[in-house]
Amino acid sequence: MFNRRKMLLWGAASAVLGGLCAGVPARADDAVKIGLILPMTGGQASTGKQIDNAIKLYMQQNGDTVAGKKIEIILKDDAAMPDNTKRLAQELIVNDKVNFIAGFGVTPAALAAAPLATQAKIPEVVMAAGTSIITERSPYIVRTSFTLAQSSTIIGDWAVKNGIKKVATLTSDYAPGNDALTFFKQHFTAGGGEIVEEVKVPLANPDFAPFLQRMKDSKPDAMFVFVPAGQGGNFMKQYAERGLDKSGIKVIGPGDVMDDDLLNNMGDAALGAVTAHLYSAAHPSQVNKDFVAAYKKAFGNRPGFMAVSGYDGIHLIYEALKKTNGATDGDKLIEAMKGMKWESPRGPISIDPETRDIVQNIYIRKVEKVDGELYNVEFATFEAVKDSGKTKK
Ligand code: PHB
């Protein structure tokens, strides 16, 4: 009885206090809010899943409080549709008063949010999208993923030096596919290589079969492939069904098509594929071994490059907040992020203080069977590669 009365009184008091406080915004320093916008459904859902998992893992390992502030993640699914991204970013900024927006599974999504980050003066941490121009679209954008220029230039040079003379290209028909194609072609043809066929496939639900027949007919030494994370499994299935593996046309490209997330289910058709990329689950460092083991234990499968980009993205946010002592002023956070360096599961990385883009090693890898599983085994390293694809320097 007494308890019930106390509860009623407490309820009444809270209602009065609530009434008094109505219209007064919550104290800005209560918590740090991160609006995480990812494709959790649709064709790019594997990217969203990997990044969401990796952030959960990081927060399990490092706690959910930084510089005395509680970190609150608000996850929204944009299904990789830029109109959704824009609406969700707006709601997160205006209604939830987030201190960061983060995620962005595809380039159009990252670009759609850029003007909002600028207007709100809050950091936009890009954890997936890979077109070079993205970081130029707002001084509040910082990227922990990669650019297609970083890997495509390197595989272009490698192809020339390794006796590949004729290449057919198959790229996804949107901004990062165009970056991959442009930078590969520049390097491959400058070294004397010839492009014998060029096809672009739609981003949504691509049927590769008719394009693969054209590739086969053009009799190249290798085919250069860019499809975004999540599509490699379907691509390799159709590649094998059309017998391209039997006709000796090897797959080369940036590593997106050989994402560790899907690689192990691609079968022997993937053996021998050579790609240049930022991350392999087989990267032989202790930091990576620990990361792969913890990720597998928590989620039952291997992390791919999107998982690592998300893991590093949340690390960057934590470290920036430590540097500002928990202050959430967007300009201070961006300053704190510039030039930051750390050892990621992918190897040593840093944030270029001039472009706010990631600087990282790019590895050349070949798909091999190790203990009965398929892995991208790294065999050459290009250190501290910057993005070379910006329009202004
Ligand atoms: C992009 O849309 O920028 C993108 C998405 C997935 C990738 C690479 C680039 O694997």
mmCIF file of C-alpha atoms and ligand atoms in Angstrom:
data_model
loop_
_atom_site.group_PDB
_atom_site.id
_atom_site.type_symbol
_atom_site.label_atom_id
_atom_site.label_comp_id
_atom_site.label_asym_id
_atom_site.label_seq_id
_atom_site.Cartn_x
_atom_site.Cartn_y
_atom_site.Cartn_z
ATOM 1 C CA MET A 1 0.000 0.000 0.000
ATOM 2 C CA PHE A 2 2.696 2.388 1.106
ATOM 3 C CA ASN A 3 4.787 1.431 -1.915
ATOM 4 C CA ARG A 4 1.852 1.952 -4.207
ATOM 5 C CA ARG A 5 1.253 5.452 -2.816
ATOM 6 C CA LYS A 6 4.907 6.276 -3.179
ATOM 7 C CA MET A 7 4.810 5.146 -6.757
ATOM 8 C CA LEU A 8 1.710 7.216 -7.474
ATOM 9 C CA LEU A 9 3.305 10.294 -5.909
ATOM 10 C CA TRP A 10 6.482 9.691 -7.883
ATOM 11 C CA GLY A 11 4.421 9.366 -11.046
ATOM 12 C CA ALA A 12 2.616 12.648 -10.341
ATOM 13 C CA ALA A 13 5.873 14.461 -9.595
ATOM 14 C CA SER A 14 7.440 13.192 -12.801
ATOM 15 C CA ALA A 15 4.417 14.312 -14.792
ATOM 16 C CA VAL A 16 4.739 17.841 -13.361
ATOM 17 C CA LEU A 17 8.473 17.901 -14.023
ATOM 18 C CA GLY A 18 7.877 16.512 -17.503
ATOM 19 C CA GLY A 19 5.359 19.279 -18.119
ATOM 20 C CA LEU A 20 7.778 21.945 -16.940
ATOM 21 C CA CYS A 21 10.504 20.561 -19.116
ATOM 22 C CA ALA A 22 8.352 20.211 -22.227
ATOM 23 C CA GLY A 23 9.884 22.193 -25.048
ATOM 24 C CA VAL A 24 13.328 22.186 -23.435
ATOM 25 C CA PRO A 25 15.623 19.976 -25.499
ATOM 26 C CA ALA A 26 17.352 17.038 -23.799
ATOM 27 C CA ARG A 27 20.780 18.000 -22.529
ATOM 28 C CA ALA A 28 23.109 17.673 -25.475
ATOM 29 C CA ASP A 29 25.834 16.079 -23.368
ATOM 30 C CA ASP A 30 23.719 13.178 -22.065
ATOM 31 C CA ALA A 31 24.817 10.730 -24.738
ATOM 32 C CA VAL A 32 26.577 10.644 -28.051
ATOM 33 C CA LYS A 33 24.178 9.566 -30.763
ATOM 34 C CA ILE A 34 25.298 7.931 -33.979
ATOM 35 C CA GLY A 35 22.757 7.657 -36.781
ATOM 36 C CA LEU A 36 23.819 4.525 -38.649
ATOM 37 C CA ILE A 37 22.246 4.305 -42.112
ATOM 38 C CA LEU A 38 22.824 0.982 -43.847
ATOM 39 C CA PRO A 39 21.199 -1.292 -46.411
ATOM 40 C CA MET A 40 19.784 -4.001 -44.139
ATOM 41 C CA THR A 41 17.392 -5.281 -46.832
ATOM 42 C CA GLY A 42 17.617 -5.562 -50.635
ATOM 43 C CA GLY A 43 20.553 -6.451 -52.861
ATOM 44 C CA GLN A 44 23.206 -4.761 -50.692
ATOM 45 C CA ALA A 45 22.021 -6.234 -47.386
ATOM 46 C CA SER A 46 25.227 -8.213 -46.847
ATOM 47 C CA THR A 47 27.104 -4.895 -46.592
ATOM 48 C CA GLY A 48 24.700 -3.630 -43.925
ATOM 49 C CA LYS A 49 24.887 -6.870 -42.005
ATOM 50 C CA GLN A 50 28.692 -6.931 -41.977
ATOM 51 C CA ILE A 51 29.005 -3.332 -40.802
ATOM 52 C CA ASP A 52 26.292 -3.647 -38.169
ATOM 53 C CA ASN A 53 27.913 -6.843 -36.857
ATOM 54 C CA ALA A 54 31.361 -5.296 -36.740
ATOM 55 C CA ILE A 55 30.132 -2.257 -34.802
ATOM 56 C CA LYS A 56 28.367 -4.507 -32.308
ATOM 57 C CA LEU A 57 31.556 -6.529 -31.894
ATOM 58 C CA TYR A 58 33.678 -3.403 -31.400
ATOM 59 C CA MET A 59 31.312 -2.092 -28.753
ATOM 60 C CA GLN A 60 31.279 -5.459 -26.964
ATOM 61 C CA GLN A 61 35.064 -5.397 -26.896
ATOM 62 C CA ASN A 62 35.503 -1.717 -25.989
ATOM 63 C CA GLY A 63 32.414 -0.854 -23.980
ATOM 64 C CA ASP A 64 29.666 1.635 -24.796
ATOM 65 C CA THR A 65 31.081 4.630 -22.929
ATOM 66 C CA VAL A 66 33.769 6.969 -24.259
ATOM 67 C CA ALA A 67 35.166 10.005 -22.429
ATOM 68 C CA GLY A 68 32.315 9.678 -19.937
ATOM 69 C CA LYS A 69 29.648 9.661 -22.657
ATOM 70 C CA LYS A 70 27.334 6.803 -23.462
ATOM 71 C CA ILE A 71 27.374 5.822 -27.128
ATOM 72 C CA GLU A 72 23.961 5.246 -28.622
ATOM 73 C CA ILE A 73 23.607 3.732 -32.093
ATOM 74 C CA ILE A 74 20.378 4.414 -33.983
ATOM 75 C CA LEU A 75 20.262 1.984 -36.919
ATOM 76 C CA LYS A 76 18.097 2.798 -39.968
ATOM 77 C CA ASP A 77 17.641 0.681 -43.098
ATOM 78 C CA ASP A 78 17.780 2.657 -46.352
ATOM 79 C CA ALA A 79 17.832 -0.451 -48.607
ATOM 80 C CA ALA A 80 20.613 1.406 -50.510
ATOM 81 C CA MET A 81 18.046 3.821 -52.011
ATOM 82 C CA PRO A 82 19.380 7.403 -51.887
ATOM 83 C CA ASP A 83 15.923 8.972 -51.420
ATOM 84 C CA ASN A 84 15.523 6.883 -48.277
ATOM 85 C CA THR A 85 19.014 7.801 -47.136
ATOM 86 C CA LYS A 86 18.251 11.489 -47.424
ATOM 87 C CA ARG A 87 14.938 11.256 -45.566
ATOM 88 C CA LEU A 88 16.444 9.101 -42.810
ATOM 89 C CA ALA A 89 19.470 11.364 -42.401
ATOM 90 C CA GLN A 90 17.155 14.357 -42.115
ATOM 91 C CA GLU A 91 15.024 12.643 -39.455
ATOM 92 C CA LEU A 92 18.081 11.529 -37.516
ATOM 93 C CA ILE A 93 19.531 15.034 -37.527
ATOM 94 C CA VAL A 94 16.334 16.968 -36.820
ATOM 95 C CA ASN A 95 14.365 14.617 -34.547
ATOM 96 C CA ASP A 96 17.017 12.451 -32.893
ATOM 97 C CA LYS A 97 19.669 15.187 -32.816
ATOM 98 C CA VAL A 98 22.433 12.745 -33.715
ATOM 99 C CA ASN A 99 26.057 13.822 -33.388
ATOM 100 C CA PHE A 100 27.298 11.671 -36.294
ATOM 101 C CA ILE A 101 25.798 10.080 -39.368
ATOM 102 C CA ALA A 102 27.579 6.923 -40.471
ATOM 103 C CA GLY A 103 27.395 3.810 -42.654
ATOM 104 C CA PHE A 104 26.330 4.371 -46.321
ATOM 105 C CA GLY A 105 26.416 1.082 -48.225
ATOM 106 C CA VAL A 106 26.587 2.579 -51.714
ATOM 107 C CA THR A 107 27.921 5.744 -53.341
ATOM 108 C CA PRO A 108 24.517 7.326 -54.159
ATOM 109 C CA ALA A 109 23.575 7.016 -50.465
ATOM 110 C CA ALA A 110 26.808 8.662 -49.264
ATOM 111 C CA LEU A 111 26.332 11.492 -51.771
ATOM 112 C CA ALA A 112 22.670 12.032 -50.822
ATOM 113 C CA ALA A 113 23.624 12.642 -47.187
ATOM 114 C CA ALA A 114 26.573 14.970 -47.907
ATOM 115 C CA PRO A 115 24.678 18.313 -48.035
ATOM 116 C CA LEU A 116 22.908 17.431 -44.786
ATOM 117 C CA ALA A 117 26.197 16.773 -42.991
ATOM 118 C CA THR A 118 27.444 20.151 -44.219
ATOM 119 C CA GLN A 119 24.302 21.954 -43.117
ATOM 120 C CA ALA A 120 24.197 20.305 -39.691
ATOM 121 C CA LYS A 121 28.011 20.543 -39.272
ATOM 122 C CA ILE A 122 28.279 16.957 -38.070
ATOM 123 C CA PRO A 123 30.682 14.233 -39.248
ATOM 124 C CA GLU A 124 29.535 11.808 -41.943
ATOM 125 C CA VAL A 125 31.633 8.672 -41.510
ATOM 126 C CA VAL A 126 31.536 6.666 -44.736
ATOM 127 C CA MET A 127 32.070 2.991 -43.906
ATOM 128 C CA ALA A 128 31.358 1.351 -47.279
ATOM 129 C CA ALA A 129 30.956 3.497 -50.394
ATOM 130 C CA GLY A 130 34.060 3.726 -52.598
ATOM 131 C CA THR A 131 33.827 6.376 -55.324
ATOM 132 C CA SER A 132 36.697 8.876 -55.132
ATOM 133 C CA ILE A 133 34.569 12.055 -55.307
ATOM 134 C CA ILE A 134 32.638 11.306 -52.111
ATOM 135 C CA THR A 135 35.010 13.045 -49.697
ATOM 136 C CA GLU A 136 34.974 16.160 -51.888
ATOM 137 C CA ARG A 137 31.240 16.590 -51.417
ATOM 138 C CA SER A 138 31.433 17.843 -47.824
ATOM 139 C CA PRO A 139 34.211 18.982 -45.466
ATOM 140 C CA TYR A 140 32.429 16.850 -42.828
ATOM 141 C CA ILE A 141 32.933 13.540 -44.672
ATOM 142 C CA VAL A 142 35.598 11.117 -43.457
ATOM 143 C CA ARG A 143 36.000 7.669 -45.005
ATOM 144 C CA THR A 144 37.206 4.396 -43.466
ATOM 145 C CA SER A 145 36.390 2.131 -46.407
ATOM 146 C CA PHE A 146 38.409 2.444 -49.629
ATOM 147 C CA THR A 147 38.330 3.873 -53.118
ATOM 148 C CA LEU A 148 38.140 1.871 -56.313
ATOM 149 C CA ALA A 149 41.077 3.900 -57.644
ATOM 150 C CA GLN A 150 43.296 2.517 -54.852
ATOM 151 C CA SER A 151 42.937 -1.070 -56.034
ATOM 152 C CA SER A 152 42.147 -0.734 -59.755
ATOM 153 C CA THR A 153 45.343 1.183 -60.592
ATOM 154 C CA ILE A 154 47.416 -1.492 -58.866
ATOM 155 C CA ILE A 155 45.759 -4.464 -60.555
ATOM 156 C CA GLY A 156 46.128 -2.636 -63.917
ATOM 157 C CA ASP A 157 49.897 -2.415 -63.459
ATOM 158 C CA TRP A 158 50.081 -5.981 -62.156
ATOM 159 C CA ALA A 159 48.230 -7.346 -65.205
ATOM 160 C CA VAL A 160 50.687 -5.697 -67.611
ATOM 161 C CA LYS A 161 53.700 -6.992 -65.705
ATOM 162 C CA ASN A 162 52.316 -10.511 -65.576
ATOM 163 C CA GLY A 163 51.861 -11.193 -69.267
ATOM 164 C CA ILE A 164 48.158 -10.348 -69.530
ATOM 165 C CA LYS A 165 47.767 -8.642 -72.898
ATOM 166 C CA LYS A 166 44.031 -8.748 -73.666
ATOM 167 C CA VAL A 167 41.335 -8.003 -71.157
ATOM 168 C CA ALA A 168 37.525 -7.943 -71.328
ATOM 169 C CA THR A 169 35.894 -5.781 -68.658
ATOM 170 C CA LEU A 170 32.616 -6.277 -66.815
ATOM 171 C CA THR A 171 31.666 -3.526 -64.393
ATOM 172 C CA SER A 172 28.591 -2.539 -62.491
ATOM 173 C CA ASP A 173 26.969 0.425 -64.242
ATOM 174 C CA TYR A 174 27.190 3.159 -61.618
ATOM 175 C CA ALA A 175 29.782 5.505 -60.114
ATOM 176 C CA PRO A 176 32.192 3.051 -58.402
ATOM 177 C CA GLY A 177 32.072 0.710 -61.426
ATOM 178 C CA ASN A 178 32.991 3.651 -63.632
ATOM 179 C CA ASP A 179 35.880 4.564 -61.308
ATOM 180 C CA ALA A 180 37.131 0.968 -61.331
ATOM 181 C CA LEU A 181 36.979 0.829 -65.133
ATOM 182 C CA THR A 182 38.592 4.239 -65.713
ATOM 183 C CA PHE A 183 41.540 3.679 -63.379
ATOM 184 C CA PHE A 184 42.161 0.112 -64.504
ATOM 185 C CA LYS A 185 42.083 1.110 -68.165
ATOM 186 C CA GLN A 186 44.415 4.060 -67.614
ATOM 187 C CA HIS A 187 47.101 1.860 -66.076
ATOM 188 C CA PHE A 188 46.580 -1.253 -68.187
ATOM 189 C CA THR A 189 46.571 0.502 -71.556
ATOM 190 C CA ALA A 190 49.448 2.840 -70.584
ATOM 191 C CA GLY A 191 51.502 -0.336 -70.080
ATOM 192 C CA GLY A 192 50.537 -1.660 -73.530
ATOM 193 C CA GLY A 193 47.485 -3.767 -72.623
ATOM 194 C CA GLU A 194 44.442 -3.985 -74.907
ATOM 195 C CA ILE A 195 40.758 -3.901 -73.936
ATOM 196 C CA VAL A 196 38.946 -6.341 -76.248
ATOM 197 C CA GLU A 197 35.418 -6.087 -74.816
ATOM 198 C CA GLU A 198 33.710 -3.744 -72.386
ATOM 199 C CA VAL A 199 30.334 -4.410 -70.800
ATOM 200 C CA LYS A 200 28.436 -2.641 -68.061
ATOM 201 C CA VAL A 201 25.820 -4.501 -66.041
ATOM 202 C CA PRO A 202 22.918 -2.972 -64.109
ATOM 203 C CA LEU A 203 23.388 -2.525 -60.378
ATOM 204 C CA ALA A 204 20.027 -4.018 -59.386
ATOM 205 C CA ASN A 205 19.521 -7.789 -59.777
ATOM 206 C CA PRO A 206 22.009 -8.221 -62.606
ATOM 207 C CA ASP A 207 21.752 -11.252 -64.880
ATOM 208 C CA PHE A 208 25.352 -11.805 -65.919
ATOM 209 C CA ALA A 209 24.744 -14.665 -68.382
ATOM 210 C CA PRO A 210 24.325 -12.733 -71.663
ATOM 211 C CA PHE A 211 27.307 -10.539 -70.838
ATOM 212 C CA LEU A 212 29.443 -13.544 -69.970
ATOM 213 C CA GLN A 213 28.860 -15.034 -73.411
ATOM 214 C CA ARG A 214 30.213 -11.830 -74.986
ATOM 215 C CA MET A 215 33.221 -11.994 -72.672
ATOM 216 C CA LYS A 216 33.913 -15.575 -73.721
ATOM 217 C CA ASP A 217 33.578 -14.803 -77.428
ATOM 218 C CA SER A 218 36.096 -11.961 -77.210
ATOM 219 C CA LYS A 219 38.772 -14.505 -76.122
ATOM 220 C CA PRO A 220 40.628 -12.368 -73.589
ATOM 221 C CA ASP A 221 43.532 -13.530 -71.406
ATOM 222 C CA ALA A 222 41.581 -12.351 -68.358
ATOM 223 C CA MET A 223 38.414 -10.528 -67.420
ATOM 224 C CA PHE A 224 38.445 -7.470 -65.190
ATOM 225 C CA VAL A 225 35.396 -7.507 -62.921
ATOM 226 C CA PHE A 226 33.888 -4.997 -60.550
ATOM 227 C CA VAL A 227 30.606 -5.873 -58.864
ATOM 228 C CA PRO A 228 29.745 -4.427 -55.449
ATOM 229 C CA ALA A 229 30.007 -6.480 -52.242
ATOM 230 C CA GLY A 230 27.244 -9.072 -52.072
ATOM 231 C CA GLN A 231 27.100 -9.867 -55.829
ATOM 232 C CA GLY A 232 30.314 -11.889 -56.197
ATOM 233 C CA GLY A 233 28.682 -15.230 -55.315
ATOM 234 C CA ASN A 234 26.028 -14.919 -58.003
ATOM 235 C CA PHE A 235 28.575 -13.666 -60.523
ATOM 236 C CA MET A 236 30.957 -16.594 -59.956
ATOM 237 C CA LYS A 237 28.101 -19.091 -60.157
ATOM 238 C CA GLN A 238 27.169 -17.833 -63.627
ATOM 239 C CA TYR A 239 30.850 -17.608 -64.622
ATOM 240 C CA ALA A 240 31.247 -21.322 -63.815
ATOM 241 C CA GLU A 241 27.906 -22.292 -65.438
ATOM 242 C CA ARG A 242 29.023 -20.639 -68.696
ATOM 243 C CA GLY A 243 32.314 -22.557 -68.532
ATOM 244 C CA LEU A 244 34.555 -19.483 -68.389
ATOM 245 C CA ASP A 245 36.754 -21.166 -65.793
ATOM 246 C CA LYS A 246 37.310 -24.099 -68.203
ATOM 247 C CA SER A 247 38.242 -21.773 -71.048
ATOM 248 C CA GLY A 248 41.077 -20.336 -68.973
ATOM 249 C CA ILE A 249 39.712 -16.778 -68.669
ATOM 250 C CA LYS A 250 40.891 -15.739 -65.229
ATOM 251 C CA VAL A 251 39.114 -13.188 -63.091
ATOM 252 C CA ILE A 252 41.120 -10.126 -62.063
ATOM 253 C CA GLY A 253 39.925 -6.878 -60.486
ATOM 254 C CA PRO A 254 39.477 -5.012 -57.248
ATOM 255 C CA GLY A 255 38.682 -7.530 -54.493
ATOM 256 C CA ASP A 256 34.961 -6.774 -54.152
ATOM 257 C CA VAL A 257 34.016 -9.745 -56.347
ATOM 258 C CA MET A 258 36.035 -12.094 -54.088
ATOM 259 C CA ASP A 259 34.598 -10.842 -50.790
ATOM 260 C CA ASP A 260 35.603 -13.175 -47.954
ATOM 261 C CA ASP A 261 32.005 -13.112 -46.849
ATOM 262 C CA LEU A 262 30.986 -15.194 -49.893
ATOM 263 C CA LEU A 263 34.261 -16.641 -51.183
ATOM 264 C CA ASN A 264 34.116 -19.960 -49.413
ATOM 265 C CA ASN A 265 30.844 -20.870 -51.151
ATOM 266 C CA MET A 266 32.035 -19.973 -54.662
ATOM 267 C CA GLY A 267 33.608 -23.352 -55.344
ATOM 268 C CA ASP A 268 36.759 -24.189 -57.279
ATOM 269 C CA ALA A 269 35.881 -21.832 -60.178
ATOM 270 C CA ALA A 270 37.260 -19.046 -57.976
ATOM 271 C CA LEU A 271 40.675 -20.702 -57.591
ATOM 272 C CA GLY A 272 43.443 -18.604 -59.117
ATOM 273 C CA ALA A 273 41.494 -15.321 -59.247
ATOM 274 C CA VAL A 274 43.929 -12.457 -58.633
ATOM 275 C CA THR A 275 42.579 -9.261 -57.114
ATOM 276 C CA ALA A 276 43.994 -6.148 -55.455
ATOM 277 C CA HIS A 277 42.284 -5.125 -52.260
ATOM 278 C CA LEU A 278 42.458 -3.663 -48.771
ATOM 279 C CA TYR A 279 41.516 -6.729 -46.779
ATOM 280 C CA SER A 280 41.753 -10.489 -46.684
ATOM 281 C CA ALA A 281 40.429 -12.644 -43.852
ATOM 282 C CA ALA A 282 43.740 -14.488 -44.297
ATOM 283 C CA HIS A 283 45.827 -11.362 -43.529
ATOM 284 C CA PRO A 284 48.513 -12.867 -41.317
ATOM 285 C CA SER A 285 48.697 -10.306 -38.466
ATOM 286 C CA GLN A 286 47.797 -11.089 -34.860
ATOM 287 C CA VAL A 287 45.301 -8.194 -34.826
ATOM 288 C CA ASN A 288 43.491 -9.790 -37.763
ATOM 289 C CA LYS A 289 43.624 -13.321 -36.365
ATOM 290 C CA ASP A 290 41.972 -12.048 -33.188
ATOM 291 C CA PHE A 291 39.400 -10.065 -35.184
ATOM 292 C CA VAL A 292 38.448 -13.004 -37.420
ATOM 293 C CA ALA A 293 38.189 -15.366 -34.434
ATOM 294 C CA ALA A 294 35.995 -12.941 -32.449
ATOM 295 C CA TYR A 295 33.760 -12.161 -35.449
ATOM 296 C CA LYS A 296 33.308 -15.859 -36.277
ATOM 297 C CA LYS A 297 32.530 -16.639 -32.652
ATOM 298 C CA ALA A 298 29.929 -13.872 -32.437
ATOM 299 C CA PHE A 299 28.252 -14.255 -35.833
ATOM 300 C CA GLY A 300 29.181 -17.720 -37.155
ATOM 301 C CA ASN A 301 30.820 -16.575 -40.399
ATOM 302 C CA ARG A 302 33.906 -14.828 -41.746
ATOM 303 C CA PRO A 303 34.209 -11.049 -41.809
ATOM 304 C CA GLY A 304 34.713 -9.440 -45.205
ATOM 305 C CA PHE A 305 36.097 -6.019 -46.167
ATOM 306 C CA MET A 306 32.859 -4.236 -45.288
ATOM 307 C CA ALA A 307 33.039 -5.596 -41.738
ATOM 308 C CA VAL A 308 36.559 -4.230 -41.364
ATOM 309 C CA SER A 309 35.523 -0.846 -42.766
ATOM 310 C CA GLY A 310 32.742 -0.649 -40.162
ATOM 311 C CA TYR A 311 35.021 -1.808 -37.344
ATOM 312 C CA ASP A 312 37.504 0.929 -38.245
ATOM 313 C CA GLY A 313 34.715 3.488 -38.659
ATOM 314 C CA ILE A 314 33.470 3.059 -35.108
ATOM 315 C CA HIS A 315 37.056 3.019 -33.838
ATOM 316 C CA LEU A 316 37.638 6.371 -35.527
ATOM 317 C CA ILE A 317 34.544 7.795 -33.814
ATOM 318 C CA TYR A 318 35.662 6.476 -30.394
ATOM 319 C CA GLU A 319 39.190 7.855 -30.787
ATOM 320 C CA ALA A 320 37.963 11.252 -32.003
ATOM 321 C CA LEU A 321 35.696 11.523 -28.955
ATOM 322 C CA LYS A 322 38.617 10.628 -26.678
ATOM 323 C CA LYS A 323 40.647 13.410 -28.275
ATOM 324 C CA THR A 324 37.871 15.997 -27.817
ATOM 325 C CA ASN A 325 37.225 14.772 -24.261
ATOM 326 C CA GLY A 326 33.688 13.887 -25.247
ATOM 327 C CA ALA A 327 32.919 17.240 -26.926
ATOM 328 C CA THR A 328 30.608 16.745 -29.907
ATOM 329 C CA ASP A 329 31.299 19.912 -31.874
ATOM 330 C CA GLY A 330 31.488 18.679 -35.486
ATOM 331 C CA ASP A 331 34.468 20.840 -36.468
ATOM 332 C CA LYS A 332 36.463 19.660 -33.457
ATOM 333 C CA LEU A 333 35.637 16.027 -34.220
ATOM 334 C CA ILE A 334 36.731 16.362 -37.850
ATOM 335 C CA GLU A 335 39.987 18.036 -36.762
ATOM 336 C CA ALA A 336 40.552 15.198 -34.288
ATOM 337 C CA MET A 337 40.061 12.603 -37.031
ATOM 338 C CA LYS A 338 42.496 14.183 -39.481
ATOM 339 C CA GLY A 339 45.844 12.393 -39.496
ATOM 340 C CA MET A 340 44.716 9.676 -37.084
ATOM 341 C CA LYS A 341 46.691 6.428 -37.448
ATOM 342 C CA TRP A 342 46.085 2.954 -36.101
ATOM 343 C CA GLU A 343 46.550 -0.734 -36.754
ATOM 344 C CA SER A 344 43.422 -2.203 -38.276
ATOM 345 C CA PRO A 345 42.784 -5.907 -38.915
ATOM 346 C CA ARG A 346 43.625 -4.984 -42.536
ATOM 347 C CA GLY A 347 47.063 -3.573 -41.570
ATOM 348 C CA PRO A 348 48.287 -0.045 -40.755
ATOM 349 C CA ILE A 349 45.877 2.737 -41.817
ATOM 350 C CA SER A 350 45.481 6.494 -41.396
ATOM 351 C CA ILE A 351 43.171 9.353 -42.325
ATOM 352 C CA ASP A 352 44.741 11.708 -44.872
ATOM 353 C CA PRO A 353 44.572 15.128 -43.164
ATOM 354 C CA GLU A 354 44.097 16.906 -46.502
ATOM 355 C CA THR A 355 41.373 14.789 -48.094
ATOM 356 C CA ARG A 356 39.853 13.036 -45.023
ATOM 357 C CA ASP A 357 40.127 9.831 -47.022
ATOM 358 C CA ILE A 358 41.690 6.573 -45.926
ATOM 359 C CA VAL A 359 45.342 5.767 -46.570
ATOM 360 C CA GLN A 360 45.980 2.025 -46.486
ATOM 361 C CA ASN A 361 48.000 -0.884 -47.821
ATOM 362 C CA ILE A 362 46.692 -2.544 -50.940
ATOM 363 C CA TYR A 363 47.523 -6.235 -51.240
ATOM 364 C CA ILE A 364 47.598 -8.407 -54.328
ATOM 365 C CA ARG A 365 46.009 -11.742 -53.517
ATOM 366 C CA LYS A 366 45.278 -15.050 -55.210
ATOM 367 C CA VAL A 367 42.427 -17.384 -54.317
ATOM 368 C CA GLU A 368 43.877 -20.611 -52.926
ATOM 369 C CA LYS A 369 42.642 -23.515 -50.889
ATOM 370 C CA VAL A 370 44.010 -23.478 -47.350
ATOM 371 C CA ASP A 371 42.982 -26.315 -45.003
ATOM 372 C CA GLY A 372 40.029 -27.107 -47.273
ATOM 373 C CA GLU A 373 38.717 -23.506 -47.390
ATOM 374 C CA LEU A 374 39.027 -20.816 -50.054
ATOM 375 C CA TYR A 375 41.028 -17.723 -49.096
ATOM 376 C CA ASN A 376 42.468 -14.643 -50.769
ATOM 377 C CA VAL A 377 46.140 -15.281 -50.011
ATOM 378 C CA GLU A 378 48.145 -12.051 -50.067
ATOM 379 C CA PHE A 379 51.453 -12.191 -51.981
ATOM 380 C CA ALA A 380 52.454 -8.547 -52.599
ATOM 381 C CA THR A 381 51.911 -5.351 -50.596
ATOM 382 C CA PHE A 382 51.728 -1.730 -51.755
ATOM 383 C CA GLU A 383 52.145 0.377 -48.652
ATOM 384 C CA ALA A 384 50.207 3.459 -47.545
ATOM 385 C CA VAL A 385 48.264 3.932 -50.799
ATOM 386 C CA LYS A 386 46.352 7.216 -51.045
ATOM 387 C CA ASP A 387 43.344 7.771 -53.252
ATOM 388 C CA SER A 388 44.565 8.941 -56.654
ATOM 389 C CA GLY A 389 41.102 9.535 -58.090
ATOM 390 C CA LYS A 390 40.162 12.982 -56.743
ATOM 391 C CA THR A 391 39.237 15.717 -59.175
ATOM 392 C CA LYS A 392 41.027 18.397 -57.179
ATOM 393 C CA LYS A 393 44.203 17.865 -55.254
HETATM 394 C C1 PHB B 1 29.746 1.864 -53.714
HETATM 395 O O1 PHB B 1 28.549 1.950 -54.035
HETATM 396 O O2 PHB B 1 30.463 2.848 -53.599
HETATM 397 C C2 PHB B 1 30.331 0.512 -53.483
HETATM 398 C C3 PHB B 1 29.549 -0.483 -52.925
HETATM 399 C C4 PHB B 1 30.102 -1.759 -52.732
HETATM 400 C C5 PHB B 1 31.419 -1.999 -53.097
HETATM 401 C C6 PHB B 1 32.193 -0.991 -53.633
HETATM 402 C C7 PHB B 1 31.660 0.263 -53.840
HETATM 403 O O3 PHB B 1 31.934 -3.228 -52.942
#
